[in-house]
Every structure is written in structure tokens, then in C-alpha cells.
Amino acid sequence: MNPTAVGDERRASASHAEPALPLAEPTLIDPSKSLGDVSAEISAPINTKPGPLWFTFFGISVLLFLGMAATVTYQINKGLGILGINHPVGWGVYITNFVFWIGIGHAGTLISAILHLFRQRWRTAINRSAEAMTIFAVMTAGLFPLIHTGRPWFAYWLVPYPNWRHLWVNFRSPLVWDVFAVSTYLTISLCFWYTGLIPDFATLRDRASGWKRGIYSLLSLGWRGSERHWQHYERAYMMLAGLSTPLVLSVHSVVSFDFATALLPGWHTTIFPPYFVAGAIFSGFAMVVTLLVILRKVFHLEEYVTLHHLENMNKIILATGSMVGYAYATEFFVAMYSGNQYESFTFMNRATGPFAWAYWTMITCNVIIPQLFWFRKLRRSLPVMFVISIFVNVGMWFERFNIIVTSLHRDFLPVNWSYYRPTVFDWMVTAGSFGFFFMWFLLFCRFFPTISIAEVKSVLWNAKKATGRVPASGHAEPKHV
Amino acid sequence: MFNLFGTPKPLHGVLALYDNPDTLLNAAAQVREHGFTKADAYTPYPVHGLSEALGIRKSWIPYVTLVMGLSGAILGLGFEIWTSAVDWPINVGGKPFVSLPAFIPITFECGVLLGGTMTLAALLVACGLPNFRDPILDRSLTDDRFAIFIADSGRGWNENRAVQILQASGAVDVRVIRA
């Protein structure tokens, strides 16, 4: 394990001072901080007025979202014909965006649940913001199937409810599985996130006064940090992590079933569930890196979200990016090896047909560019990782675009063949979805603790112990009365 | 069940504040050795080993998760079978009315949904939250201080003894609370 970012400057002196413990955790935080510093520094953005930069970004996000709202209103008035979708490409940018945003959410659950179960302590500085990203990404994703139906006022038909026609939904349909998977994912992610927030709201409550104290008091539900409560809390948190872990793997698997259970060449493959999950984690981590590089700078949290944290995430991006690259190669191999002419045609068409530009954008962004992370210098360079993470986001958007559009535009009958051109309205809604996501994320940064205060404190105490910075305790021999 | 805004229960006991979790752990063990089995500790983050030192039993929440998770799965599967095969069987693409493999994803999601939401509900019940009624003992207990609180146990309560034990345990501050 590498020592850390904060540790880097200190490594030379620290390693001389004491023998390194074989299993010692790398210092994730400056051990000279006090517990009080952690509360003060993490809650600082909440207690100060937002600057012009925040208002600018927030304003742009709200404007983009309003653009989306206006477009959707127009679309509902006019019909789906204003979009680029038509025969034979009936799923276009909307479904691409749905899969993209669901995928973005996956890194948050991976960080909060899976890394928790594996006791990866470096997650503590990033889990809160990553979980927030999950929730907002799933909320954004949820908009797309609704507006894609064309008649969103009938969206409740997706839910099995008792009705006078005595009709139920078709539980054999992957689209119904999607409804259950995505809504469960949102609900459980919210439960998990809120459970993590309760002790931190209590910290904010005890630092605040006036109406803010009232609000944080309500949000904290009156948490007082009793050990009898912590005992329950930790078990409950572990249980939620245990439930979220298979849940996150199931969600993108179910999304991939939307495609894999269809008969279309390029969709009908068994590799889809693992390939989608790896891709989701890949794109989600890229989004976490994009967000955190900005967040730590704007809110002066460089000492909490260190280069060590970012480097670890970049390693995961490299690993999952390579898995995705492997999946692309496997798909090609299977298409050729199957001897199925439709299957091989679809893949040759992806790489050399009218949408080859999208295919090679995807390969460049997802497979080639992340390979730069093999170099430690580049893994630890903020500008490099920021740019690469944006390339990955773009690449993963195009992956979904490729899967959906290239398979549809050349189906079994050549007479059906056509090209797909998204209209300005498609792009308005796509841009608006980013606005919607960032609007929520920016509000979160202002009003909620962006880093788990309680968890960082426990990491801090371990760091203090590891470096021998524990203040002398005032312990006296007990007097028996 | 929930303690909302009503009048707080009269609170009487001795509170000792510490600035170090290791001292707190030692103190908790001493307090228990002296026979105060109902003592509680307040910490800004979960301190490992503290429950054992205070003799607090393991949480029962995992059982709720297990039972509710399984119930959710059974209910989900039962509902799918009832709607698809009993209430109105419809032949979809020649598939059997009970298409078990196709019913598994929703069975799983229902299990996770009920298990997860009930875990949070069980946590709130176990901790008596929301609770805006009882006083907050000290604002620093969610920041950088740790505390042991020995409540008045009624019969045989000796306040001076509790104060002495806590003072000797390395506390930075010992207070008698009457609220």
C-alpha cells in the first residue's frame, strides 16, 4: 500500500521515527488535526455564505434544467415526433441517458457499501458525496423512461395496483423488473445515505444556533451519540451495506436485461450483465473524480480528500476500464466465432459502418485514454485525472449510444435500415439532465456535510495512534470505594 | 413509542467528560467494575470496544433485516404468482403462468426493499428516535468530547461515590445533572 498524500511530505520523517507496522493503514488524514478541527472544517461550507462561483454554477444548472422542462412540455404538447427517434431507431438519446445516469450512480453504492464491507477505510472521505451522487443520478435517470413513454401521465400503469380492469402488469417483462430495481435502488440508497447522515446532522445541530439549529435538530431526529444507540447504529449500517451490495449488482444487470432479453443482434448476449456492471462502476468513478476534484478545491477539503483517495479511485478506473475493454473484445470475438451472420454483421457495422465515429470515440475514451493511469505521476496529477475522467464520462455515454443505436439502425430487414439523427430537442433534454443533476449536487454541497464527519474522526484517531500523536491521557489508578 | 416533543423525563445523574477515547474506554471498564451496569457513554463517533467495556448487549437489528428480507422476498414472489397464475392468468408468448426464472429479479428486489426499509425503521425504534424531548447533555459530545453518564438508579444511589469514581477515571470535567 502506498502512503498517502498528506503522508507524502511526512513519510520521510515519519518512517525514520518509528518502525513501520506491517499492517498499518496508510495515513488518510493529517494526524496533527484535532477532532474539533474535523467538525469545524467539514461544516465550514454550511456556515458560510456561498460565493459568486457557486451562484454561477447553480444558475447555469437551473437554466439548463428549465430548458429541459420547457422542451419536455413542448414534447408532451406536440408528441415524440419532435425527437430524432423514428422507425427503426425507436430508442435513442433518452434511453442512452437513462442507462448512462443509472450507471453513474453505481460508484456511489460501490464506495459506500462494498468498500465498507471490505473495510477499506479510505472510503470515509468520499462516501458521502459519492452516495449523494448516486441518489441524484438515479433521480435524473428516472426522468427518462417517464418522458420517453410519450404519455408520462400514464406512468403509474407501470406499478401493479388494484384497478377496476383487474389487469396486472406482466411480471415476465424486463421493463417491469426495471421499475422495481430502480425504485428499490433509489429507496435503499436514500435509507443508507440518511442513516449515515444522522450523526453528522447532530454535529451540525450542536454547532448551529437559531433556525439552523432547529432544522438540523429535526434532521438529526434528536441523535445524541449514546453508546447504546451506536451499537444498534453500526449493526444497522452494516446490514444496509450488506443489502446494498447485491442490490447495486442487480440494478445494472436488470437494466442490461432490457437489451439482453431482446432478440436483436448486438443486444442478445449473455455478457451484458457483468459488462454493464463493470461499465457502470467505471463511469461512476469517473464522475466521482470529476466532482471531487472541484469540490475539494472549492470547499478547501484537500486535507480530507487527498491525492491518495483520488489515486485509489483512478486505479479503480484503470481496472474497470480494462474490464470494459476486455468486454468489447469478447463481444467481437463471440460475434465472429458464433458464425452467426447477423451477429458478425452488427459488430463489423459498429466498427466500420455509419456510426463508426461513435464506436471509435467510445474505444478511445474508454479503453485507450485511461491506460495513462498506469503511470503513477499521471494518476496523481489533478489536471490529468480531471481531463481523463471527463473523457471517460463521454466515452461511457457513447458506449450506451452505440449499443442502442447501432443495433437498431441495421436490423434484420435491409428495407428498414436508416440513420439516426438526434434533434436539438434531444440535446436540450440531455443538457437539462446534467443541469438537474448538478442543481441537486450543488444544493447538497451547501446544506449537507459533504464528508462523513463521524467516520473521519474515527480514522483520524487511528492515524494519531499510528503516528504516536495521542495526547497523554489523564488516567489515574481507580480508587475502590 | 417515539419521544417527540413532550415534557422530558426527570434526568438525574453524574456526567463525566473525557477528551480521549482511550481514557474513556478505561473509565467505562472501571465504572462497570464498580457495579454501575446501567451506565451509558456518549461519543462523537463509534468507539470500538466501548460496548464490551460497558457490558451492552449486541444489537438485535440483524434479525429484523433477516426476517423482513425473507418476508419481502416471499411476499414479492407470492404476489407475482398470485397475479400471473391465480387472479387473472394470461398466456404471454406461451410462457408458463408461473414463470419462476422471470419472477426472480422482482422477488430479490422486494426482499431488499422490505429488508432495508425495515432495518432503518428498526434502528429508529431501537434508539427511540425521533427524540426531541430529552435534553442534550453537552454540545461538545458530537464534536470532540466523550462522556460517561451514570444515571440515578433510585435505591442505593450514592451520588458522591459516582462522582469520586468518575473523577478518578481521568475525566476532564465531572458534573451532577439535575434536569
XYZ file of C-alpha atoms in Angstrom:
660
model
C 0.000 0.000 0.000
C 1.174 3.455 -0.752
C 1.368 6.001 1.934
C -0.802 8.914 1.375
C -0.932 12.243 0.012
C -0.884 14.062 3.235
C 1.558 11.462 4.343
C 3.816 12.024 1.394
C 5.625 15.035 2.715
C 5.665 13.465 6.101
C 6.632 10.000 5.019
C 10.350 10.584 5.158
C 10.365 11.823 8.710
C 7.661 9.503 9.990
C 9.271 6.362 8.687
C 12.522 7.202 10.438
C 10.824 7.942 13.691
C 9.153 4.588 14.123
C 9.262 1.096 12.718
C 6.530 0.657 10.144
C 3.815 -1.711 11.269
C 3.328 -4.425 8.675
C -0.442 -3.936 8.536
C -0.536 -0.257 9.436
C -3.123 1.699 7.498
C -1.762 4.461 5.380
C -2.423 7.817 6.949
C -5.558 9.042 5.295
C -5.573 12.280 7.186
C -3.116 14.634 8.805
C -2.759 13.156 12.318
C -1.950 16.533 13.854
C -5.555 17.674 13.362
C -7.828 17.623 16.372
C -11.296 16.089 16.427
C -12.726 19.591 16.729
C -10.903 20.665 13.540
C -12.719 17.929 11.637
C -16.170 19.166 12.697
C -15.234 22.779 12.028
C -13.598 22.295 8.636
C -16.189 19.958 7.166
C -19.107 22.075 8.328
C -17.440 25.313 7.186
C -19.229 25.474 3.784
C -22.570 25.151 5.578
C -21.870 28.002 7.946
C -20.620 30.471 5.343
C -22.469 32.269 2.572
C -21.968 30.785 -0.898
C -19.640 32.752 -3.156
C -20.223 34.022 -6.709
C -18.735 30.832 -8.173
C -21.399 28.710 -6.508
C -24.162 31.017 -7.680
C -22.821 30.982 -11.234
C -22.748 27.192 -11.411
C -26.090 26.909 -9.675
C -27.626 29.462 -12.039
C -26.338 27.637 -15.117
C -27.636 24.313 -13.775
C -31.072 25.709 -13.052
C -31.210 27.331 -16.502
C -30.301 24.054 -18.199
C -32.940 22.273 -16.166
C -35.536 24.891 -17.086
C -34.575 24.353 -20.728
C -35.272 20.668 -20.230
C -38.591 21.369 -18.538
C -39.632 23.640 -21.421
C -38.582 21.044 -24.011
C -40.451 18.287 -22.239
C -43.543 20.472 -22.025
C -43.300 21.116 -25.748
C -42.729 17.415 -26.393
C -45.803 16.448 -24.392
C -47.808 19.001 -26.383
C -46.504 18.005 -29.797
C -45.602 14.352 -29.352
C -42.434 12.286 -29.597
C -42.090 13.268 -33.258
C -40.048 16.313 -32.289
C -37.241 13.938 -31.268
C -34.871 12.091 -33.575
C -36.381 8.685 -32.857
C -38.329 7.068 -35.651
C -38.581 3.719 -37.369
C -36.366 1.661 -36.900
C -34.443 3.537 -34.186
C -37.139 3.710 -31.511
C -34.762 4.048 -28.584
C -32.366 6.960 -28.873
C -30.782 9.593 -26.716
C -33.414 9.291 -23.957
C -32.682 5.656 -23.233
C -28.951 6.329 -23.646
C -29.277 8.961 -20.944
C -31.280 6.623 -18.722
C -28.624 3.912 -18.844
C -25.843 6.489 -18.515
C -27.272 8.082 -15.368
C -28.153 4.782 -13.700
C -24.578 3.720 -14.354
C -23.182 6.910 -12.819
C -24.998 6.067 -9.608
C -23.260 2.745 -9.202
C -19.933 4.073 -7.997
C -21.610 5.711 -5.017
C -23.022 2.431 -3.781
C -19.783 0.648 -4.531
C -17.879 3.153 -2.406
C -20.396 3.265 0.409
C -21.389 -0.388 0.652
C -18.830 -2.667 -0.966
C -15.757 -0.796 0.270
C -17.387 -0.676 3.723
C -17.772 -4.446 3.785
C -14.156 -4.848 2.667
C -13.108 -2.413 5.431
C -11.424 -0.034 3.022
C -11.009 2.916 5.345
C -10.151 5.340 2.551
C -13.816 5.366 1.615
C -14.681 7.539 4.630
C -13.666 10.810 2.993
C -15.536 10.198 -0.242
C -18.554 8.050 0.584
C -20.940 10.862 1.497
C -20.556 12.820 -1.726
C -20.486 9.631 -3.794
C -23.753 8.468 -2.210
C -25.298 11.857 -2.866
C -24.190 11.499 -6.462
C -25.908 8.092 -6.585
C -29.203 9.482 -5.388
C -29.190 12.462 -7.722
C -28.054 10.324 -10.666
C -30.859 7.811 -10.092
C -33.360 10.663 -9.778
C -32.102 12.043 -13.091
C -32.212 8.611 -14.709
C -35.767 8.084 -13.519
C -36.975 11.062 -15.552
C -36.059 9.471 -18.883
C -38.255 6.365 -19.064
C -41.149 8.562 -17.971
C -40.734 11.181 -20.681
C -39.749 8.516 -23.182
C -43.156 6.847 -22.837
C -44.610 9.913 -24.538
C -47.594 9.877 -22.201
C -45.995 10.292 -18.787
C -49.373 10.893 -17.144
C -49.955 7.155 -17.503
C -46.646 6.274 -15.831
C -48.496 4.773 -12.885
C -49.530 1.927 -15.188
C -46.047 0.545 -14.592
C -46.948 -0.143 -10.979
C -49.133 -3.143 -10.107
C -52.067 -1.570 -8.295
C -55.608 -2.905 -7.853
C -57.767 -1.431 -10.619
C -61.270 -1.886 -11.999
C -59.970 -3.684 -15.108
C -58.430 -6.334 -12.811
C -55.337 -6.216 -15.019
C -51.876 -6.708 -13.586
C -48.513 -5.829 -15.054
C -46.595 -8.539 -16.915
C -44.005 -9.665 -14.386
C -42.102 -11.528 -17.097
C -41.126 -8.254 -18.734
C -37.668 -6.805 -18.021
C -39.183 -3.344 -18.259
C -41.252 -4.143 -15.157
C -38.136 -5.538 -13.464
C -36.577 -2.147 -14.188
C -39.353 -0.342 -12.352
C -38.790 -2.480 -9.272
C -34.995 -2.428 -9.485
C -34.644 1.325 -9.965
C -37.230 2.308 -7.363
C -35.753 -0.116 -4.811
C -32.309 1.220 -5.605
C -33.393 4.805 -5.001
C -35.225 3.934 -1.772
C -32.436 1.849 -0.270
C -29.764 4.348 -1.310
C -31.766 7.066 0.437
C -32.118 4.946 3.597
C -28.407 4.186 3.595
C -27.435 7.802 2.969
C -29.763 9.131 5.625
C -28.543 6.604 8.194
C -25.020 7.844 7.565
C -26.130 11.459 7.868
C -27.929 11.207 11.243
C -24.830 11.586 13.499
C -23.453 14.344 11.275
C -26.707 16.279 11.434
C -26.385 16.027 15.213
C -22.893 17.534 14.974
C -24.227 20.364 12.818
C -27.118 20.881 15.249
C -24.727 21.263 18.152
C -22.613 23.791 16.267
C -25.521 25.866 14.960
C -27.854 28.366 16.545
C -31.235 29.864 15.707
C -33.342 28.447 12.888
C -30.448 26.403 11.529
C -30.240 24.596 14.832
C -33.957 23.838 14.584
C -33.639 22.393 11.094
C -30.582 20.279 11.825
C -32.187 19.169 15.068
C -35.193 17.872 13.121
C -32.934 16.221 10.540
C -30.815 14.551 13.228
C -34.019 13.167 14.800
C -32.541 14.023 18.190
C -29.451 11.812 17.896
C -27.267 12.150 20.987
C -24.430 9.701 20.342
C -25.281 7.301 23.151
C -23.223 4.120 23.044
C -26.411 2.064 23.350
C -27.526 3.757 20.135
C -24.173 3.495 18.358
C -24.285 -0.224 19.000
C -27.557 -0.501 17.048
C -26.424 2.070 14.525
C -23.302 0.236 13.497
C -25.137 -3.047 13.056
C -27.907 -1.401 11.064
C -25.345 0.349 8.861
C -23.596 -2.950 8.240
C -26.903 -4.612 7.335
C -27.752 -1.833 4.884
C -24.289 -2.184 3.331
C -24.854 -5.913 3.045
C -28.191 -5.379 1.301
C -26.902 -2.645 -0.998
C -24.029 -4.752 -2.289
C -26.091 -7.353 -4.181
C -28.645 -4.637 -4.943
C -26.190 -2.496 -6.889
C -25.054 -5.510 -8.886
C -28.678 -6.411 -9.603
C -29.715 -2.963 -10.778
C -27.442 -2.637 -13.775
C -27.893 -6.337 -14.513
C -31.626 -5.718 -14.741
C -31.005 -2.671 -16.934
C -28.869 -4.860 -19.189
C -31.721 -7.414 -19.373
C -33.798 -4.740 -21.132
C -31.415 -5.371 -24.005
C -30.179 -8.900 -23.442
C -33.648 -10.479 -23.460
C -34.424 -8.898 -26.823
C -33.628 -10.839 -29.998
C -31.724 -8.040 -31.680
C -28.124 -8.847 -32.717
C -25.750 -6.846 -30.548
C -28.204 -6.870 -27.646
C -28.935 -10.568 -27.268
C -25.787 -11.652 -25.427
C -25.085 -13.231 -22.069
C -22.086 -10.999 -21.393
C -24.338 -7.998 -20.821
C -24.923 -8.105 -17.025
C -21.249 -8.203 -15.928
C -20.266 -5.913 -18.788
C -22.889 -3.343 -17.764
C -21.941 -3.509 -14.089
C -18.233 -3.022 -14.840
C -19.086 -0.145 -17.169
C -21.341 1.413 -14.552
C -18.642 1.364 -11.904
C -16.156 2.703 -14.437
C -18.315 5.669 -15.417
C -19.441 6.273 -11.841
C -15.899 6.522 -10.535
C -15.041 8.890 -13.348
C -17.929 11.111 -12.270
C -16.824 10.943 -8.619
C -13.332 12.055 -9.655
C -14.755 14.900 -11.772
C -16.909 16.094 -8.890
C -14.363 15.672 -6.105
C -11.522 17.416 -7.909
C -13.763 20.503 -7.998
C -15.390 20.001 -4.601
C -12.170 19.639 -2.621
C -10.774 22.770 -4.250
C -13.860 24.964 -3.846
C -14.578 23.926 -0.255
C -10.918 23.651 0.834
C -11.190 19.963 1.675
C -7.812 18.998 0.195
C -6.708 17.645 3.550
C -9.650 15.248 3.668
C -9.968 14.177 0.058
C -6.274 13.636 -0.500
C -4.326 12.644 -3.569
C -4.222 9.177 -2.043
C -8.021 8.931 -2.258
C -8.049 10.208 -5.811
C -5.247 7.867 -6.808
C -7.150 4.887 -5.429
C -10.171 5.884 -7.481
C -8.005 6.272 -10.560
C -6.735 2.745 -10.021
C -10.324 1.511 -9.977
C -10.990 3.486 -13.167
C -7.999 1.795 -14.774
C -9.116 -1.666 -13.633
C -12.765 -1.309 -14.635
C -11.800 0.464 -17.865
C -9.666 -2.510 -18.790
C -12.544 -4.850 -17.948
C -14.791 -2.856 -20.231
C -12.138 -3.021 -22.958
C -11.939 -6.765 -22.472
C -15.720 -6.992 -22.785
C -15.612 -5.078 -26.104
C -13.051 -7.570 -27.389
C -15.057 -10.555 -26.145
C -18.192 -9.283 -27.848
C -16.322 -9.067 -31.132
C -14.765 -12.465 -30.696
C -18.070 -14.129 -29.862
C -19.761 -12.421 -32.797
C -17.124 -13.806 -35.170
C -16.795 -17.209 -33.532
C -20.557 -17.821 -33.380
C -20.675 -17.985 -37.160
C -23.945 -16.087 -36.964
C -24.004 -13.698 -39.925
C -26.355 -11.187 -38.269
C -24.212 -11.049 -35.161
C -20.938 -10.619 -37.062
C -22.509 -8.058 -39.372
C -23.698 -5.978 -36.411
C -20.245 -5.778 -34.916
C -18.482 -5.101 -38.213
C -21.072 -2.415 -38.796
C -20.389 -0.876 -35.389
C -16.693 -0.555 -36.134
C -16.887 0.399 -39.816
C -20.477 1.442 -40.550
C -22.188 4.840 -40.458
C -21.780 5.071 -36.681
C -18.088 4.157 -36.683
C -17.346 7.660 -35.374
C -19.319 6.876 -32.220
C -17.688 3.479 -31.867
C -14.148 4.815 -32.099
C -14.978 7.708 -29.774
C -16.025 5.082 -27.265
C -12.897 2.944 -27.748
C -10.603 5.960 -27.493
C -12.243 7.405 -24.396
C -12.892 4.173 -22.505
C -10.062 1.851 -23.420
C -7.108 3.860 -24.679
C -7.083 7.086 -22.667
C -7.480 5.517 -19.169
C -4.341 3.444 -19.853
C -2.422 6.619 -18.951
C -3.277 5.782 -15.343
C -0.615 3.071 -15.414
C 1.813 5.892 -14.676
C 1.867 6.966 -11.044
C 2.709 10.571 -11.950
C -0.379 10.854 -14.136
C -2.569 9.057 -11.595
C -1.637 11.686 -9.061
C -1.920 14.741 -11.279
C -5.110 16.712 -10.737
C -5.423 18.247 -14.230
C -4.676 14.894 -15.889
C -7.212 12.958 -13.847
C -9.837 15.658 -14.326
C -9.474 15.560 -18.104
C -9.361 11.758 -18.226
C -12.438 11.478 -16.040
C -14.345 13.702 -18.457
C -13.167 11.589 -21.396
C -14.441 8.512 -19.566
C -17.817 10.141 -18.973
C -18.081 10.982 -22.650
C -16.891 7.520 -23.647
C -19.399 5.759 -21.450
C -22.212 7.903 -22.795
C -21.181 6.811 -26.286
C -20.996 3.177 -25.209
C -24.708 3.216 -24.438
C -25.396 5.213 -27.587
C -23.540 2.584 -29.605
C -25.308 -0.354 -28.053
C -28.722 1.176 -28.534
C -28.475 2.971 -31.844
C -26.141 0.810 -33.930
C -28.085 -2.350 -33.156
C -31.366 -0.711 -34.065
C -30.428 1.166 -37.215
C -29.492 -2.030 -39.094
C -31.997 -4.706 -38.173
C -32.814 -7.978 -39.955
C -34.535 -6.425 -42.988
C -32.371 -4.085 -45.102
C -35.512 -2.237 -46.162
C -35.796 -0.974 -42.586
C -32.292 0.440 -42.491
C -31.902 4.082 -41.664
C -29.700 6.610 -39.896
C -30.422 8.204 -36.531
C -30.093 11.949 -36.038
C -30.954 13.365 -32.617
C -32.683 16.740 -32.889
C -31.979 19.909 -30.939
C -34.712 18.826 -28.519
C -32.841 15.616 -27.703
C -29.787 17.666 -26.853
C -31.781 20.208 -24.831
C -33.114 17.402 -22.647
C -29.666 15.793 -22.373
C -28.078 19.075 -21.301
C -31.003 19.655 -18.960
C -30.412 16.322 -17.270
C -26.903 17.471 -16.395
C -28.412 20.702 -15.088
C -30.883 18.759 -12.945
C -28.120 16.563 -11.533
C -25.752 19.442 -10.764
C -28.551 21.547 -9.295
C -29.154 18.910 -6.638
C -25.474 18.273 -6.115
C -24.716 21.957 -5.595
C -27.558 22.266 -3.076
C -26.223 19.196 -1.279
C -22.738 20.762 -1.035
C -24.208 23.829 0.628
C -26.568 22.326 3.162
C -25.297 18.856 3.993
C -21.893 17.752 5.285
C -20.054 16.609 2.160
C -17.781 14.296 4.152
C -18.812 11.903 6.876
C -17.684 13.764 9.994
C -18.117 10.856 12.414
C -16.304 8.362 10.211
C -13.390 10.682 9.515
C -12.980 11.218 13.258
C -12.579 7.524 13.840
C -9.997 7.323 11.026
C -8.246 10.362 12.498
C -7.914 8.710 15.890
C -6.341 5.629 14.328
C -3.953 7.874 12.418
C -3.000 9.639 15.645
C -2.313 6.301 17.316
C -0.291 5.021 14.379
C 1.952 8.075 14.464
C 2.153 8.336 18.249
C 0.288 11.644 18.423
C -2.243 10.634 21.033
C -2.405 13.244 23.763
C -1.319 11.937 27.134
C -4.347 10.612 28.931
C -5.174 11.829 32.387
C -5.706 8.314 33.591
C -5.322 7.741 37.324
C -5.489 4.472 39.239
C -9.063 3.831 40.359
C -9.858 4.215 43.996
C -12.113 1.469 45.239
C -14.775 2.861 47.482
C -43.016 4.530 21.326
C -41.495 7.717 19.925
C -40.289 10.512 22.153
C -41.249 13.653 20.343
C -41.654 16.994 21.985
C -43.380 16.224 25.346
C -42.036 17.021 28.785
C -38.741 15.263 29.373
C -38.387 12.574 31.969
C -36.623 13.956 35.039
C -32.937 13.378 34.432
C -30.646 12.920 37.372
C -27.166 11.540 37.400
C -23.470 12.212 37.058
C -21.796 13.132 33.773
C -18.053 12.837 33.246
C -16.369 14.341 30.189
C -13.189 12.977 28.593
C -11.021 14.294 25.804
C -9.596 10.960 24.758
C -11.360 7.755 23.709
C -8.717 5.543 25.322
C -9.279 7.153 28.715
C -12.986 6.736 28.116
C -12.539 3.012 27.494
C -10.593 2.577 30.728
C -13.138 4.633 32.609
C -16.017 2.606 31.194
C -14.397 -0.613 32.374
C -13.847 0.863 35.846
C -17.403 2.131 36.095
C -18.661 -1.323 35.305
C -16.265 -2.941 37.792
C -17.808 -0.709 40.432
C -21.184 -2.185 39.683
C -22.795 0.576 37.621
C -24.304 -1.681 34.975
C -26.722 0.911 33.574
C -24.055 3.497 32.750
C -24.070 4.886 29.208
C -21.395 6.609 27.166
C -21.742 9.445 24.650
C -19.238 9.718 21.825
C -18.953 11.728 18.594
C -18.157 8.554 16.651
C -18.496 4.844 17.443
C -15.575 3.867 19.700
C -14.756 0.221 19.260
C -14.701 -1.887 22.399
C -16.888 0.536 24.325
C -19.985 -1.659 24.276
C -17.997 -4.554 25.660
C -16.479 -2.310 28.350
C -19.925 -1.104 29.406
C -21.490 -4.542 29.061
C -24.011 -3.518 26.394
C -25.590 -6.438 24.601
C -25.240 -6.922 20.859
C -27.878 -5.303 18.702
C -30.894 -7.331 17.600
C -31.271 -5.372 14.349
C -29.716 -8.055 12.072
C -32.605 -10.373 12.952
C -35.056 -7.734 11.753
C -33.124 -7.460 8.489
C -33.123 -11.222 8.015
C -36.787 -11.772 8.809
C -38.001 -8.748 6.867
C -35.731 -9.501 3.901
C -37.078 -13.032 3.648
C -40.664 -11.845 4.173
C -40.254 -9.261 1.418
C -38.956 -11.901 -0.970
C -41.755 -14.319 -0.115
C -44.406 -11.614 -0.419
C -42.959 -10.442 -3.736
C -42.848 -13.914 -5.215
C -46.275 -14.757 -3.828
C -47.741 -11.607 -5.356
C -46.205 -12.349 -8.751
C -47.552 -15.910 -8.717
C -50.990 -14.822 -7.495
C -51.413 -12.086 -10.133
C -49.941 -14.105 -13.019
C -51.347 -17.561 -12.318
C -54.341 -17.194 -9.995
C -56.103 -13.845 -10.217
C -56.034 -13.487 -14.000
C -53.845 -15.990 -15.820
C -52.849 -14.542 -19.200
C -50.854 -16.515 -21.732
C -47.871 -14.306 -22.651
C -45.855 -15.730 -25.515
C -46.667 -19.300 -24.479
C -44.712 -18.968 -21.249
C -45.908 -20.885 -18.190
C -48.185 -18.977 -15.837
C -45.662 -19.450 -13.050
C -42.526 -18.327 -14.920
C -40.237 -18.800 -11.970
C -36.915 -17.643 -13.512
C -38.560 -14.462 -14.778
C -40.014 -13.790 -11.335
C -36.672 -13.912 -9.523
C -35.445 -10.324 -10.139
C -38.563 -8.802 -8.581
C -38.514 -11.363 -5.751
C -34.994 -10.235 -4.944
C -35.818 -6.522 -5.192
C -38.821 -6.917 -2.887
C -36.655 -8.711 -0.329
C -34.065 -5.928 -0.383
C -36.730 -3.224 -0.295
C -38.543 -4.547 2.765
C -35.330 -5.669 4.493
C -33.640 -2.292 4.000
C -36.524 -0.004 4.918
C -37.355 -2.120 7.975
C -33.689 -2.039 9.055
C -33.869 1.742 9.159
C -37.220 1.585 10.939
C -35.787 -0.878 13.478
C -32.838 1.453 14.062
C -35.197 4.326 14.836
C -37.282 2.165 17.181
C -34.192 0.759 18.917
C -32.798 4.249 19.547
C -36.155 5.797 20.398
C -35.779 8.295 17.553
C -37.101 10.826 16.763
C -36.481 12.172 20.249
C -36.623 15.931 20.692
C -37.704 15.649 24.302
C -34.685 14.590 26.301
C -32.035 17.248 26.882
C -28.693 17.258 25.116
C -26.166 16.673 27.887
C -23.376 18.684 26.326
C -22.914 20.168 22.875
C -19.315 19.009 22.644
C -20.385 15.345 22.728
C -20.995 15.377 18.991
C -17.769 17.299 18.433
C -14.597 16.358 20.290
C -15.587 15.197 23.774
C -16.534 11.799 25.132
C -18.693 11.187 28.171
C -19.898 8.614 30.638
C -23.251 9.205 32.242
C -24.299 7.297 35.328
C -28.000 7.801 35.913
C -29.594 7.887 39.350
C -30.584 4.272 39.907
C -33.052 5.062 42.705
C -32.492 2.763 45.658
C -28.961 2.635 46.957
C -27.875 5.571 44.767
C -24.776 7.203 46.131
C -24.018 10.324 44.191
C -20.727 11.031 45.912
C -19.450 7.573 45.103
C -20.265 8.010 41.428
C -18.584 11.420 41.397
C -15.467 10.046 43.074
C -15.141 7.126 40.707
C -15.546 9.319 37.663
C -13.128 11.939 38.957
C -10.511 9.271 39.494
C -11.017 7.861 35.995
C -9.227 10.644 34.157
C -12.230 12.825 33.395
C -11.583 16.435 32.441
C -14.902 17.509 33.936
C -17.461 15.862 36.191
C -20.947 17.342 36.552
C -24.001 16.425 38.541
C -27.009 16.742 36.253
C -30.482 17.546 37.578
C -32.928 18.331 34.819
